[in-house]
mmCIF file of C-alpha atoms and ligand atoms in Angstrom:
data_model
loop_
_atom_site.group_PDB
_atom_site.id
_atom_site.type_symbol
_atom_site.label_atom_id
_atom_site.label_comp_id
_atom_site.label_asym_id
_atom_site.label_seq_id
_atom_site.Cartn_x
_atom_site.Cartn_y
_atom_site.Cartn_z
ATOM 1 C CA UNK A 330 0.000 0.000 0.000
ATOM 2 C CA UNK A 331 1.211 3.477 -0.876
ATOM 3 C CA UNK A 332 1.082 6.123 1.823
ATOM 4 C CA UNK A 333 -0.840 8.511 -0.414
ATOM 5 C CA UNK A 334 -3.924 8.603 -2.626
ATOM 6 C CA UNK A 335 -2.478 10.883 -5.306
ATOM 7 C CA UNK A 336 1.025 11.778 -6.458
ATOM 8 C CA UNK A 337 1.616 14.817 -8.644
ATOM 9 C CA UNK A 338 4.749 16.318 -10.134
ATOM 10 C CA UNK A 339 4.790 20.113 -10.053
ATOM 11 C CA UNK A 340 7.536 22.003 -11.879
ATOM 12 C CA UNK A 341 8.549 25.639 -11.377
ATOM 13 C CA UNK A 342 9.752 27.685 -14.321
ATOM 14 C CA UNK A 343 10.408 31.357 -15.019
ATOM 15 C CA UNK A 344 13.375 33.712 -15.158
ATOM 16 C CA UNK A 345 16.167 33.570 -12.609
ATOM 17 C CA UNK A 346 15.537 35.795 -9.600
ATOM 18 C CA UNK A 347 11.737 35.824 -9.683
ATOM 19 C CA UNK A 348 11.513 33.819 -6.453
ATOM 20 C CA UNK A 349 10.873 30.216 -7.496
ATOM 21 C CA UNK A 350 13.184 28.717 -4.900
ATOM 22 C CA UNK A 351 11.739 30.962 -2.193
ATOM 23 C CA UNK A 352 8.190 29.877 -3.081
ATOM 24 C CA UNK A 353 9.168 26.205 -2.786
ATOM 25 C CA UNK A 354 11.027 26.824 0.473
ATOM 26 C CA UNK A 355 8.138 28.778 1.929
ATOM 27 C CA UNK A 356 5.631 26.090 1.069
ATOM 28 C CA UNK A 357 7.674 23.020 1.992
ATOM 29 C CA UNK A 358 9.661 24.339 4.961
ATOM 30 C CA UNK A 359 7.845 27.492 6.064
ATOM 31 C CA UNK A 360 11.041 29.496 5.619
ATOM 32 C CA UNK A 361 12.043 32.599 3.744
ATOM 33 C CA UNK A 362 15.791 32.469 3.191
ATOM 34 C CA UNK A 363 17.350 35.928 3.294
ATOM 35 C CA UNK A 364 19.638 36.983 0.449
ATOM 36 C CA UNK A 365 21.776 34.275 -1.075
ATOM 37 C CA UNK A 366 21.770 30.613 -0.258
ATOM 38 C CA UNK A 367 18.351 30.043 -1.734
ATOM 39 C CA UNK A 368 19.530 27.225 -3.948
ATOM 40 C CA UNK A 369 18.194 23.850 -2.991
ATOM 41 C CA UNK A 370 20.779 21.197 -3.734
ATOM 42 C CA UNK A 371 18.280 18.529 -4.661
ATOM 43 C CA UNK A 372 16.124 17.922 -7.696
ATOM 44 C CA UNK A 373 12.811 18.143 -5.917
ATOM 45 C CA UNK A 374 11.081 18.600 -2.572
ATOM 46 C CA UNK A 375 8.163 16.552 -1.288
ATOM 47 C CA UNK A 376 5.188 17.768 0.661
ATOM 48 C CA UNK A 377 2.112 15.724 1.422
ATOM 49 C CA UNK A 378 -1.132 17.613 1.984
ATOM 50 C CA UNK A 379 -4.607 16.410 2.861
ATOM 51 C CA UNK A 380 -7.506 17.522 0.701
ATOM 52 C CA UNK A 381 -11.037 16.339 1.480
ATOM 53 C CA UNK A 382 -9.604 13.380 3.376
ATOM 54 C CA UNK A 383 -7.288 12.364 0.523
ATOM 55 C CA UNK A 384 -3.524 12.259 0.975
ATOM 56 C CA UNK A 385 -1.929 14.151 -1.882
ATOM 57 C CA UNK A 386 1.810 13.845 -2.307
ATOM 58 C CA UNK A 387 3.318 16.782 -4.176
ATOM 59 C CA UNK A 388 6.717 16.315 -5.768
ATOM 60 C CA UNK A 389 7.897 19.877 -6.421
ATOM 61 C CA UNK A 390 10.756 20.417 -8.867
ATOM 62 C CA UNK A 391 12.912 23.522 -8.708
ATOM 63 C CA UNK A 392 15.843 24.339 -10.980
ATOM 64 C CA UNK A 393 19.322 24.720 -9.539
ATOM 65 C CA UNK A 394 19.969 27.840 -11.586
ATOM 66 C CA UNK A 395 19.850 26.260 -15.065
ATOM 67 C CA UNK A 396 17.285 28.874 -16.111
ATOM 68 C CA UNK A 397 20.060 31.478 -15.992
ATOM 69 C CA UNK A 398 21.712 29.762 -18.931
ATOM 70 C CA UNK A 399 18.500 28.776 -20.704
ATOM 71 C CA UNK A 400 19.607 25.213 -20.286
ATOM 72 C CA UNK A 401 16.506 23.645 -18.823
ATOM 73 C CA UNK A 402 16.067 20.395 -20.636
ATOM 74 C CA UNK A 403 13.172 18.331 -21.759
ATOM 75 C CA UNK A 404 13.671 15.866 -18.910
ATOM 76 C CA UNK A 405 12.752 18.568 -16.405
ATOM 77 C CA UNK A 406 9.291 18.929 -17.968
ATOM 78 C CA UNK A 407 8.773 15.233 -18.497
ATOM 79 C CA UNK A 408 5.746 13.799 -16.724
ATOM 80 C CA UNK A 409 4.964 17.116 -15.024
ATOM 81 C CA UNK A 410 1.299 17.275 -14.049
ATOM 82 C CA UNK A 411 1.436 21.003 -13.366
ATOM 83 C CA UNK A 412 3.681 23.949 -14.094
ATOM 84 C CA UNK A 413 4.050 27.082 -12.011
ATOM 85 C CA UNK A 414 5.167 29.791 -14.435
ATOM 86 C CA UNK A 415 6.539 32.579 -12.269
ATOM 87 C CA UNK A 416 7.440 36.205 -12.921
ATOM 88 C CA UNK A 417 8.325 39.060 -10.577
ATOM 89 C CA UNK A 418 5.747 41.889 -10.432
ATOM 90 C CA UNK A 419 8.614 44.370 -9.914
ATOM 91 C CA UNK A 420 10.474 43.181 -13.018
ATOM 92 C CA UNK A 421 8.990 43.974 -16.413
ATOM 93 C CA UNK A 422 11.643 41.843 -18.100
ATOM 94 C CA UNK A 423 10.505 38.717 -16.258
ATOM 95 C CA UNK A 424 6.962 39.306 -17.576
ATOM 96 C CA UNK A 425 8.127 39.989 -21.120
ATOM 97 C CA UNK A 426 9.917 36.642 -21.188
ATOM 98 C CA UNK A 427 6.687 34.709 -20.537
ATOM 99 C CA UNK A 428 5.989 33.972 -24.229
ATOM 100 C CA UNK A 429 9.406 32.320 -24.454
ATOM 101 C CA UNK A 430 8.520 30.110 -21.514
ATOM 102 C CA UNK A 431 5.191 29.272 -23.122
ATOM 103 C CA UNK A 432 7.025 28.116 -26.235
ATOM 104 C CA UNK A 433 9.128 25.783 -24.091
ATOM 105 C CA UNK A 434 6.000 24.450 -22.429
ATOM 106 C CA UNK A 435 4.428 23.758 -25.801
ATOM 107 C CA UNK A 436 7.561 22.038 -26.960
ATOM 108 C CA UNK A 437 8.363 19.946 -23.909
ATOM 109 C CA UNK A 438 5.389 19.540 -21.586
ATOM 110 C CA UNK A 439 2.432 17.199 -21.839
ATOM 111 C CA UNK A 440 -0.569 18.760 -23.564
ATOM 112 C CA UNK A 441 -2.613 17.869 -20.481
ATOM 113 C CA UNK A 442 -0.405 19.897 -18.126
ATOM 114 C CA UNK A 443 -2.098 22.476 -15.898
ATOM 115 C CA UNK A 444 -0.256 25.807 -15.882
ATOM 116 C CA UNK A 445 -0.584 28.498 -13.238
ATOM 117 C CA UNK A 446 0.792 31.979 -13.833
ATOM 118 C CA UNK A 447 2.244 33.461 -10.650
ATOM 119 C CA UNK A 448 3.240 37.094 -10.090
ATOM 120 C CA UNK A 449 5.547 36.971 -7.066
ATOM 121 C CA UNK A 450 6.889 39.663 -4.656
ATOM 122 C CA UNK A 451 3.589 41.500 -4.012
ATOM 123 C CA UNK A 452 5.096 42.736 -0.745
ATOM 124 C CA UNK A 453 7.064 45.132 -2.987
ATOM 125 C CA UNK A 454 3.893 46.800 -4.313
ATOM 126 C CA UNK A 455 5.522 50.240 -4.434
ATOM 127 C CA UNK A 456 7.980 48.894 -7.021
ATOM 128 C CA UNK A 457 5.355 47.178 -9.161
ATOM 129 C CA UNK A 458 6.069 47.240 -12.913
ATOM 130 C CA UNK A 459 3.441 44.748 -14.092
ATOM 131 C CA UNK A 460 -0.193 45.601 -13.375
ATOM 132 C CA UNK A 461 -2.650 42.980 -12.255
ATOM 133 C CA UNK A 462 -4.833 43.778 -15.235
ATOM 134 C CA UNK A 463 -2.088 43.070 -17.749
ATOM 135 C CA UNK A 464 -1.321 39.761 -16.107
ATOM 136 C CA UNK A 465 -5.013 38.845 -15.979
ATOM 137 C CA UNK A 466 -5.451 39.588 -19.670
ATOM 138 C CA UNK A 467 -2.368 37.585 -20.538
ATOM 139 C CA UNK A 468 -3.367 34.577 -18.450
ATOM 140 C CA UNK A 469 -6.917 34.588 -19.824
ATOM 141 C CA UNK A 470 -5.652 34.704 -23.395
ATOM 142 C CA UNK A 471 -3.385 31.745 -22.649
ATOM 143 C CA UNK A 472 -6.013 29.858 -20.664
ATOM 144 C CA UNK A 473 -3.928 29.771 -17.480
ATOM 145 C CA UNK A 474 -4.877 30.284 -13.862
ATOM 146 C CA UNK A 475 -3.345 33.398 -12.349
ATOM 147 C CA UNK A 476 -2.381 34.309 -8.783
ATOM 148 C CA UNK A 477 -0.136 36.867 -7.111
ATOM 149 C CA UNK A 478 2.057 35.796 -4.189
ATOM 150 C CA UNK A 479 4.696 36.864 -1.734
ATOM 151 C CA UNK A 480 7.131 34.175 -0.688
ATOM 152 C CA UNK A 481 8.510 36.682 1.789
ATOM 153 C CA UNK A 482 5.226 37.476 3.558
ATOM 154 C CA UNK A 483 3.768 34.032 2.914
ATOM 155 C CA UNK A 484 0.924 35.618 0.959
ATOM 156 C CA UNK A 485 -1.096 33.172 -1.177
ATOM 157 C CA UNK A 486 1.699 30.586 -1.196
ATOM 158 C CA UNK A 487 -0.301 27.889 0.582
ATOM 159 C CA UNK A 488 -3.295 28.791 -1.579
ATOM 160 C CA UNK A 489 -1.228 28.452 -4.751
ATOM 161 C CA UNK A 490 -0.200 24.866 -4.021
ATOM 162 C CA UNK A 491 -3.473 23.751 -2.429
ATOM 163 C CA UNK A 492 -5.650 25.161 -5.236
ATOM 164 C CA UNK A 493 -3.358 23.482 -7.705
ATOM 165 C CA UNK A 494 -3.627 20.162 -5.861
ATOM 166 C CA UNK A 495 -7.440 20.469 -5.911
ATOM 167 C CA UNK A 496 -7.432 21.080 -9.659
ATOM 168 C CA UNK A 497 -5.079 18.188 -10.236
ATOM 169 C CA UNK A 498 -7.359 15.855 -8.289
ATOM 170 C CA UNK A 499 -10.439 17.034 -10.135
ATOM 171 C CA UNK A 500 -8.747 16.372 -13.485
ATOM 172 C CA UNK A 501 -7.046 13.119 -12.450
HETATM 173 P P1 LIG B 857 14.799 32.049 -8.305
HETATM 174 O O1 LIG B 857 16.041 32.355 -9.048
HETATM 175 O O2 LIG B 857 13.575 32.214 -9.173
HETATM 176 O O3 LIG B 857 14.820 30.712 -7.621
HETATM 177 O O4 LIG B 857 14.654 33.167 -7.171
HETATM 178 P P2 LIG B 857 15.029 33.061 -5.611
HETATM 179 O O5 LIG B 857 13.994 32.268 -4.892
HETATM 180 O O6 LIG B 857 16.436 32.641 -5.480
HETATM 181 O O7 LIG B 857 14.848 34.592 -5.170
HETATM 182 C C1 LIG B 857 15.580 35.622 -5.818
HETATM 183 C C2 LIG B 857 15.641 36.837 -4.913
HETATM 184 O O8 LIG B 857 14.348 37.390 -4.723
HETATM 185 C C3 LIG B 857 16.203 36.542 -3.523
HETATM 186 O O9 LIG B 857 17.006 37.631 -3.127
HETATM 187 C C4 LIG B 857 14.965 36.468 -2.649
HETATM 188 O O10 LIG B 857 15.227 36.838 -1.322
HETATM 189 C C5 LIG B 857 14.033 37.462 -3.338
HETATM 190 N N1 LIG B 857 12.609 37.111 -3.180
HETATM 191 C C6 LIG B 857 12.009 35.939 -3.503
HETATM 192 N N2 LIG B 857 10.699 35.983 -3.236
HETATM 193 C C7 LIG B 857 10.435 37.209 -2.740
HETATM 194 C C8 LIG B 857 9.241 37.872 -2.290
HETATM 195 O O11 LIG B 857 8.135 37.336 -2.262
HETATM 196 N N3 LIG B 857 9.401 39.157 -1.847
HETATM 197 C C9 LIG B 857 10.603 39.804 -1.846
HETATM 198 N N4 LIG B 857 10.635 41.056 -1.399
HETATM 199 N N5 LIG B 857 11.735 39.210 -2.258
HETATM 200 C C10 LIG B 857 11.661 37.932 -2.711
HETATM 201 MG MG1 LIG B 858 16.220 29.190 -7.720
#
């Protein structure tokens, strides 16, 4: 007998520096690492959550900086059930790169993958460069879910992963 009812692979993508590692750390360990040292030296982290009495094991994949060199490979996307496509609301450039990431998704990910668009760092609202409306329009056009988070303040991070788990169950 397995110790879970569902197992899902969730993969984080998006430009370097947008806060992917911090989101994973916040969700799996309840920590916000200050400054450097945010790199997790393993391929993935596991967290098991309970949803409507079902044990859902989430295998969450983070890059170890490969995105800096645009060297994320097909194997990273393989068998992903969900993708968290992250940008930084204070960094226009990270938003402008989203179409490039979508091309990678189309190329490498399963056509059944669920993608969530995440605008991170909402605690830095005074430095916002990407409006909520722009992101909403973009995510609607691409048929993605959309959520804004702060890994630092723990805003919407739990909700991001739990909502995703619910959707994955309902489509499993
Ligand atoms: P990654 O390259 O996408 O994995 O990004 P990291 O998780 O390493 O974070 C990059 C930088 O952004 C680090 O200096 C983090 O401390 C900072 N950071 C990440 N998330 C947040 C956030 O929600 N708010 C703020 N203010 N800073 C954040
Ligand atoms: Mg990282």
